[in-house]
mmCIF file of C-alpha atoms in Angstrom:
data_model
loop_
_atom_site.group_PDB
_atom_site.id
_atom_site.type_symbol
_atom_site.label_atom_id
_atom_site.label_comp_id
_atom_site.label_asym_id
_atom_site.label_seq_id
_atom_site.Cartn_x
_atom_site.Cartn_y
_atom_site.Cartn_z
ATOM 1 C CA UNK A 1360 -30.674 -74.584 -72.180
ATOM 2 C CA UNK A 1361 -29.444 -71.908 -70.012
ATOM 3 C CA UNK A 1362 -26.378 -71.508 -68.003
ATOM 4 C CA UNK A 1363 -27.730 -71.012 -64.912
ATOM 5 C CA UNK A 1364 -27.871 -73.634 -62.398
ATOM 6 C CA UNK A 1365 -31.615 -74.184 -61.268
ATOM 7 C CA UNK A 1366 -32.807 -77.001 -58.973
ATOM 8 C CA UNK A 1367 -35.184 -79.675 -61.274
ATOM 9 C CA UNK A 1368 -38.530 -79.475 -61.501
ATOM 10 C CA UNK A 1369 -40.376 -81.132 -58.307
ATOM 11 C CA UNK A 1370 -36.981 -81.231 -56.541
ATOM 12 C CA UNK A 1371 -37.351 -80.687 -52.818
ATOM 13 C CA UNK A 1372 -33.772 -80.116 -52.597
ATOM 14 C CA UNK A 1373 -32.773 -76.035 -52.132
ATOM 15 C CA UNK A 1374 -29.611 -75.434 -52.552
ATOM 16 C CA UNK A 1375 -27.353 -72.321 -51.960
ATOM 17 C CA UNK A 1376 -28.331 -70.493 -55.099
ATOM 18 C CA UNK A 1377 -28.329 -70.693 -58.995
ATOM 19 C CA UNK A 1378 -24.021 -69.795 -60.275
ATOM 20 C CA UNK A 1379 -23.769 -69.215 -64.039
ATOM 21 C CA UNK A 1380 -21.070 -70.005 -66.056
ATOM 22 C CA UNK A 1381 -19.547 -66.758 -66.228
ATOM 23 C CA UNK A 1382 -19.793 -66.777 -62.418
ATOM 24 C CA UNK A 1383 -18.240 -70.188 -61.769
ATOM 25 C CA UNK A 1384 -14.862 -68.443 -62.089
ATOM 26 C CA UNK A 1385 -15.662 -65.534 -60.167
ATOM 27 C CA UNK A 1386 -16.833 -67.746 -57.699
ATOM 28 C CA UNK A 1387 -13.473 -70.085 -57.605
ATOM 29 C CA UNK A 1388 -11.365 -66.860 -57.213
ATOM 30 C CA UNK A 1389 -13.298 -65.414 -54.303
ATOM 31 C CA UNK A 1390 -12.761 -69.163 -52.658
ATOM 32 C CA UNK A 1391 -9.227 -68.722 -53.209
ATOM 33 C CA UNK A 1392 -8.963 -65.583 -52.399
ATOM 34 C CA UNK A 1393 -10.304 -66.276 -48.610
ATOM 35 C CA UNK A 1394 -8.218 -68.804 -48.424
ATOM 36 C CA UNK A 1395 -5.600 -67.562 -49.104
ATOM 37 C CA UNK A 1396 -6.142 -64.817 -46.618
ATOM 38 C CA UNK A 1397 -6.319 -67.629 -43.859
ATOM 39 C CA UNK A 1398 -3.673 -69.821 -44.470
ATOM 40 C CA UNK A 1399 -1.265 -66.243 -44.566
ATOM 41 C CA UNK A 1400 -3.098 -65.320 -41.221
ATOM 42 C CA UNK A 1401 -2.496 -68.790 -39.882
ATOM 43 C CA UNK A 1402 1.100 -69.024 -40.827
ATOM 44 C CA UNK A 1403 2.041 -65.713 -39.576
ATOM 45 C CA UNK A 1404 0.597 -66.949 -36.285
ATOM 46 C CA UNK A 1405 2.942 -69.875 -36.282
ATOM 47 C CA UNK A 1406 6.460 -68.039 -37.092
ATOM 48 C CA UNK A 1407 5.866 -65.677 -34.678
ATOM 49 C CA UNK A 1408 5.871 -68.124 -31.939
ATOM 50 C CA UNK A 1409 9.789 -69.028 -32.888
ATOM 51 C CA UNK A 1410 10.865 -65.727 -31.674
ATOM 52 C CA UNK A 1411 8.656 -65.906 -28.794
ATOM 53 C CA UNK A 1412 11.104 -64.875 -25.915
ATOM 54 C CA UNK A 1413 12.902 -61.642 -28.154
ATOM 55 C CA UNK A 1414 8.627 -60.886 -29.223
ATOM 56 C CA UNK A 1415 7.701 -60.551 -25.347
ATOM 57 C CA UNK A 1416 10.935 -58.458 -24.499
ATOM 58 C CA UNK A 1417 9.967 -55.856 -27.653
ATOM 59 C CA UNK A 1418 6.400 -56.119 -26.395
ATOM 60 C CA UNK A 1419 7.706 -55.173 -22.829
ATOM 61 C CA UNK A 1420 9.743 -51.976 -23.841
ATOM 62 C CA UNK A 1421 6.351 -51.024 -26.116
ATOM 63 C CA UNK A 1422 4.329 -50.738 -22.962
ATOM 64 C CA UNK A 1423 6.982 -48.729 -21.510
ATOM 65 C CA UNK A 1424 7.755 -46.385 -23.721
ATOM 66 C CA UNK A 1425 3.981 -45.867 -25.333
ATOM 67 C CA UNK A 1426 2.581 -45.104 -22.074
ATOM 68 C CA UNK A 1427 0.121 -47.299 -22.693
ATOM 69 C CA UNK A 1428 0.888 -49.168 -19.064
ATOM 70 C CA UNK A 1429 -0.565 -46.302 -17.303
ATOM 71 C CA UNK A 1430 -3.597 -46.348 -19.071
ATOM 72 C CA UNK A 1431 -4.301 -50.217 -19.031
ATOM 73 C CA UNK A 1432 -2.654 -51.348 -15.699
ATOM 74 C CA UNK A 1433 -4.241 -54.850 -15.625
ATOM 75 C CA UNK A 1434 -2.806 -55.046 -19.172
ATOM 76 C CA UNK A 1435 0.609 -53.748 -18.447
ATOM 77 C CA UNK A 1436 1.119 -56.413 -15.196
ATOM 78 C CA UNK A 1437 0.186 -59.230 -17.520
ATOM 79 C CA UNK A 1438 2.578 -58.463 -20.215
ATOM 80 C CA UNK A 1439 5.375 -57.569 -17.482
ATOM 81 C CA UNK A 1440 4.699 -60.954 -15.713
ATOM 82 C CA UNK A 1441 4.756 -62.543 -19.680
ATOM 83 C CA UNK A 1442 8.236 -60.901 -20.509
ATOM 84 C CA UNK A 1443 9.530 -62.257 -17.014
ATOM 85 C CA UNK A 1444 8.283 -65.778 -17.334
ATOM 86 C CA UNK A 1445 9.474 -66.075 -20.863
ATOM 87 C CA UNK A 1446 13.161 -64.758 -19.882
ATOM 88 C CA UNK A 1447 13.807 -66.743 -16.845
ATOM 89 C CA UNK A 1448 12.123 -69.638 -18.440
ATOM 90 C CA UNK A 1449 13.668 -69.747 -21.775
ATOM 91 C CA UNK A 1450 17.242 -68.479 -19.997
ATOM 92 C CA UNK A 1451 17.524 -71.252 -17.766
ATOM 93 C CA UNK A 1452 15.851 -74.488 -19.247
ATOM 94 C CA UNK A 1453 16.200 -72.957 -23.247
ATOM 95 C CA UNK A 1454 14.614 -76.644 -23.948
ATOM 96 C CA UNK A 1455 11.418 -75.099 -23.022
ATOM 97 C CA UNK A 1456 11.120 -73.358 -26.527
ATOM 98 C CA UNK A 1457 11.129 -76.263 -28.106
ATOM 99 C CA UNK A 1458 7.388 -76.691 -27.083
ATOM 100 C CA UNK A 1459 6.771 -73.534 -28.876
ATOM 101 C CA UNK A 1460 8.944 -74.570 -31.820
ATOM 102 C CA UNK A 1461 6.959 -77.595 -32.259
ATOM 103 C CA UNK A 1462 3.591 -75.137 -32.070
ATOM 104 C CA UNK A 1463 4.895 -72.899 -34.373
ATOM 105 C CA UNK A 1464 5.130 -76.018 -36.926
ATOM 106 C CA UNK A 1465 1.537 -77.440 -36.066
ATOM 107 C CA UNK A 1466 0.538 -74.037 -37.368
ATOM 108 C CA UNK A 1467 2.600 -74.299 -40.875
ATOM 109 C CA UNK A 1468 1.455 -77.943 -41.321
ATOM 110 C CA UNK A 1469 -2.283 -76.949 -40.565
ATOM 111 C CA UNK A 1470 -1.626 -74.321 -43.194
ATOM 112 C CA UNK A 1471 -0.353 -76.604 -45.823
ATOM 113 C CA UNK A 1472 -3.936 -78.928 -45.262
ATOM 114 C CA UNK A 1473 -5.532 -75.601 -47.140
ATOM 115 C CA UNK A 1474 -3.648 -76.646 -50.365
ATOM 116 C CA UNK A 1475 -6.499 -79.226 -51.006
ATOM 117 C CA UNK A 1476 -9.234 -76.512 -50.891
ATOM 118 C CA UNK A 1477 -6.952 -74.023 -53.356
ATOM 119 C CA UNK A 1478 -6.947 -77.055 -56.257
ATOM 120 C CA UNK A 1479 -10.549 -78.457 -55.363
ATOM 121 C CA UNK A 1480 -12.706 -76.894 -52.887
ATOM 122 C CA UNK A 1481 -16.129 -79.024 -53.746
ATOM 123 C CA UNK A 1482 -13.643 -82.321 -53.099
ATOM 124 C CA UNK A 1483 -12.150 -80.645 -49.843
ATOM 125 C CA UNK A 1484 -14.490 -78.983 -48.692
ATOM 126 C CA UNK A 1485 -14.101 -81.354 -45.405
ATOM 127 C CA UNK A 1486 -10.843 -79.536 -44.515
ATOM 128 C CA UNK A 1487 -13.168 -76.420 -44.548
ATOM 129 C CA UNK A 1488 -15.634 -77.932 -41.874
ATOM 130 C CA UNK A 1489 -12.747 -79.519 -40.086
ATOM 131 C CA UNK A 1490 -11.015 -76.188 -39.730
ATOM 132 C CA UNK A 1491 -14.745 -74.738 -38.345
ATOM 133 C CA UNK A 1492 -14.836 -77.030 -35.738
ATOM 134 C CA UNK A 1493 -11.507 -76.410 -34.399
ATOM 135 C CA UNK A 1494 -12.315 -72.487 -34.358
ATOM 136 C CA UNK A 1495 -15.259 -73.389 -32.311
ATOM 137 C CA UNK A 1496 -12.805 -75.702 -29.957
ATOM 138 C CA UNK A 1497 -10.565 -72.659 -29.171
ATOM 139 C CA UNK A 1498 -13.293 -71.528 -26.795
ATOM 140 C CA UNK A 1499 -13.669 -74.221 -24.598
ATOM 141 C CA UNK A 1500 -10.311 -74.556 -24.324
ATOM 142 C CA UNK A 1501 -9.719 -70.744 -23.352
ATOM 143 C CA UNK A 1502 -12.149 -70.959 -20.956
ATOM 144 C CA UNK A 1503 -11.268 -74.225 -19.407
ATOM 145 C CA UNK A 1504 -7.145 -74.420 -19.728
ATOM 146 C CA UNK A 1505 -6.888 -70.391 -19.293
ATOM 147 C CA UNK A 1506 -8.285 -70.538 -14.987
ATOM 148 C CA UNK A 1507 -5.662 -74.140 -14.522
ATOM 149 C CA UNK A 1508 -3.258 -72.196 -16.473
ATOM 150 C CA UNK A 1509 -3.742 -68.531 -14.168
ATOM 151 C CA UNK A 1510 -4.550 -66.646 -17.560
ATOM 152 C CA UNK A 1511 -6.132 -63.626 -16.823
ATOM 153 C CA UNK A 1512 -10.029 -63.292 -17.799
ATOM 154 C CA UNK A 1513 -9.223 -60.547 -20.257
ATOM 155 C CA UNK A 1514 -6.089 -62.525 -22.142
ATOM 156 C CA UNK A 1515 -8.673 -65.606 -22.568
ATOM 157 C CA UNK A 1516 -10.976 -63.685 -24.490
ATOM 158 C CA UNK A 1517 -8.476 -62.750 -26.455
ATOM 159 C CA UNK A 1518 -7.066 -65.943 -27.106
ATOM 160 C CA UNK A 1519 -11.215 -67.128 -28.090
ATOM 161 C CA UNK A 1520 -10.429 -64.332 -30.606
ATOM 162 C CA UNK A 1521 -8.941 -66.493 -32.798
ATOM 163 C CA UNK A 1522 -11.341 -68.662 -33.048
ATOM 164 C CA UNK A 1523 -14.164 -66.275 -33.765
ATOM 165 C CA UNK A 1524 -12.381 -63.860 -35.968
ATOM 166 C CA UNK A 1525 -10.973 -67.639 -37.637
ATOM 167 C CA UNK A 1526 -14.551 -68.902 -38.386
ATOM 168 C CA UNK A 1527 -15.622 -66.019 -40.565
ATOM 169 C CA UNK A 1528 -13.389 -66.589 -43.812
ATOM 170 C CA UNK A 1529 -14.082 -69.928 -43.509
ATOM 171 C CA UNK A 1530 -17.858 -69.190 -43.005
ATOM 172 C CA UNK A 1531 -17.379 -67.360 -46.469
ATOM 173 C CA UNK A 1532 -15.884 -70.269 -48.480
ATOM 174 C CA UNK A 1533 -17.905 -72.757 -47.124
ATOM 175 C CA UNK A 1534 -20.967 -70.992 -48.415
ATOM 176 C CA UNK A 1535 -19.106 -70.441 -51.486
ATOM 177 C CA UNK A 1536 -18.413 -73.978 -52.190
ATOM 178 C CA UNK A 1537 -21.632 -75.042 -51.346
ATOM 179 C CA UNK A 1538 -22.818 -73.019 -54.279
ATOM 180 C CA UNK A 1539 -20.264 -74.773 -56.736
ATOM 181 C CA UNK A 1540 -21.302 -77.988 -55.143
ATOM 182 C CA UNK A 1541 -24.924 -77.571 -55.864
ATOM 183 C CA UNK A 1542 -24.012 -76.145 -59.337
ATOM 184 C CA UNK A 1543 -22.194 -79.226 -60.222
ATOM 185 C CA UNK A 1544 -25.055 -81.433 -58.773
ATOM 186 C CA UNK A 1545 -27.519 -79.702 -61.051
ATOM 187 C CA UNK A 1546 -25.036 -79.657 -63.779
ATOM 188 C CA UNK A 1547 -24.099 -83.702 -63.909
ATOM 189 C CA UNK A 1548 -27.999 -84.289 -63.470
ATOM 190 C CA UNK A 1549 -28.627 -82.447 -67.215
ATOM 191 C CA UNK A 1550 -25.802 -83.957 -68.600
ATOM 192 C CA UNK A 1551 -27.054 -87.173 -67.448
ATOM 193 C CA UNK A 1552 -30.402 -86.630 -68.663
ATOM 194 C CA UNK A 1553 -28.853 -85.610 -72.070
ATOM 195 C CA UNK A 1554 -27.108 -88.862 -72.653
ATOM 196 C CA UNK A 1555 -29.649 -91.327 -71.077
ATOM 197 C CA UNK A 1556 -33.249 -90.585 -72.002
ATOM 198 C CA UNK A 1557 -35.699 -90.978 -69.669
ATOM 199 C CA UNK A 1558 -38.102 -94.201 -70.911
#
């Protein structure tokens, strides 16, 4: 029999495409490799909202100094207006970063959910889909918290950014799964067949 994984004959199930053997690993390795890719992405995103208030201030003297202010106005009066908020904010009620402490950790505790995928993505896949349809919630909730809010039009599509730029890794290993999954389907169904004959 060969190694490929083929869909039985008279199935009307199609699935993602055959995987070898050989490929199998390949194919684990790319998963993780995606992953792995996000969760970094997605825990970077969360420490760097500890140092939020000394992250604006360097952000502020960047503009400054680069020039790039005079180029990018709009730009420049937003991240002036940023660095002011988050001074006199976090300088007279410092209690206020403890919102962004406790969004920093969402991030590291969504990141650990990815550990499930790493060991078995076919099992977990869910987390994968889950994690989809969050990326797709960042846009609704750009565009409808960012006008209460007074976020420029320009900052909220970079905030839906995220979520789009987000969706393609995970785009990536969900196909990828989908083609161990069906290999494993076909797979159990042979060694099924092998053990119980048909009458």
């Amino acid at each position: 029999m060969s190694d490929i994984a083929t869909a039985p004959t008279g199935s009307t199930t199609a699935g993602p495409g055959p995987v070898s053997t050989a490929d199998t690993a390949l194919v684990r390795r790319r998963i993780r490799r995606w992953l792995w890719l996000f969760i970094v992405c997605l825990a970077l995103s969360g420490l760097t909202a500890f140092p939020l208030q000394t992250e604006t201030a360097l952000l502020v003297r960047a503009m400054n100094r680069s020039g790039l202010g005079d180029a990018l106005p709009a730009l420049d009066a937003w991240v002036s207006r940023v660095g002011d908020g988050v001074a006199d904010g976090y300088g007279r009620h410092p209690f206020l970063a403890y919102g962004t402490d406790w969004l920093a950790f969402a991030h590291l505790v969504i990141a650990v959910a990815f550990w499930g995928p790493l060991r078995d993505p076919v099992r977990n896949v869910w987390v994968i889909r889950w994690a989809m349809i969050a990326c797709g919630g960042v846009i609704p909730l750009a565009l409808i918290c960012g006008p209460l809010r007074g976020i420029p039009l320009f900052w909220q599509f970079v905030d839906m950014s995220f979520g789009v730029f987000g969706v393609v890794p995970l785009l990536i290993v969900h196909r990828l799964i989908r083609a161990l999954e069906w290999d494993q389907a076909v797979r159990t169904h042979h060694d099924f067949a092998r053990v119980v004959p048909s009458p």
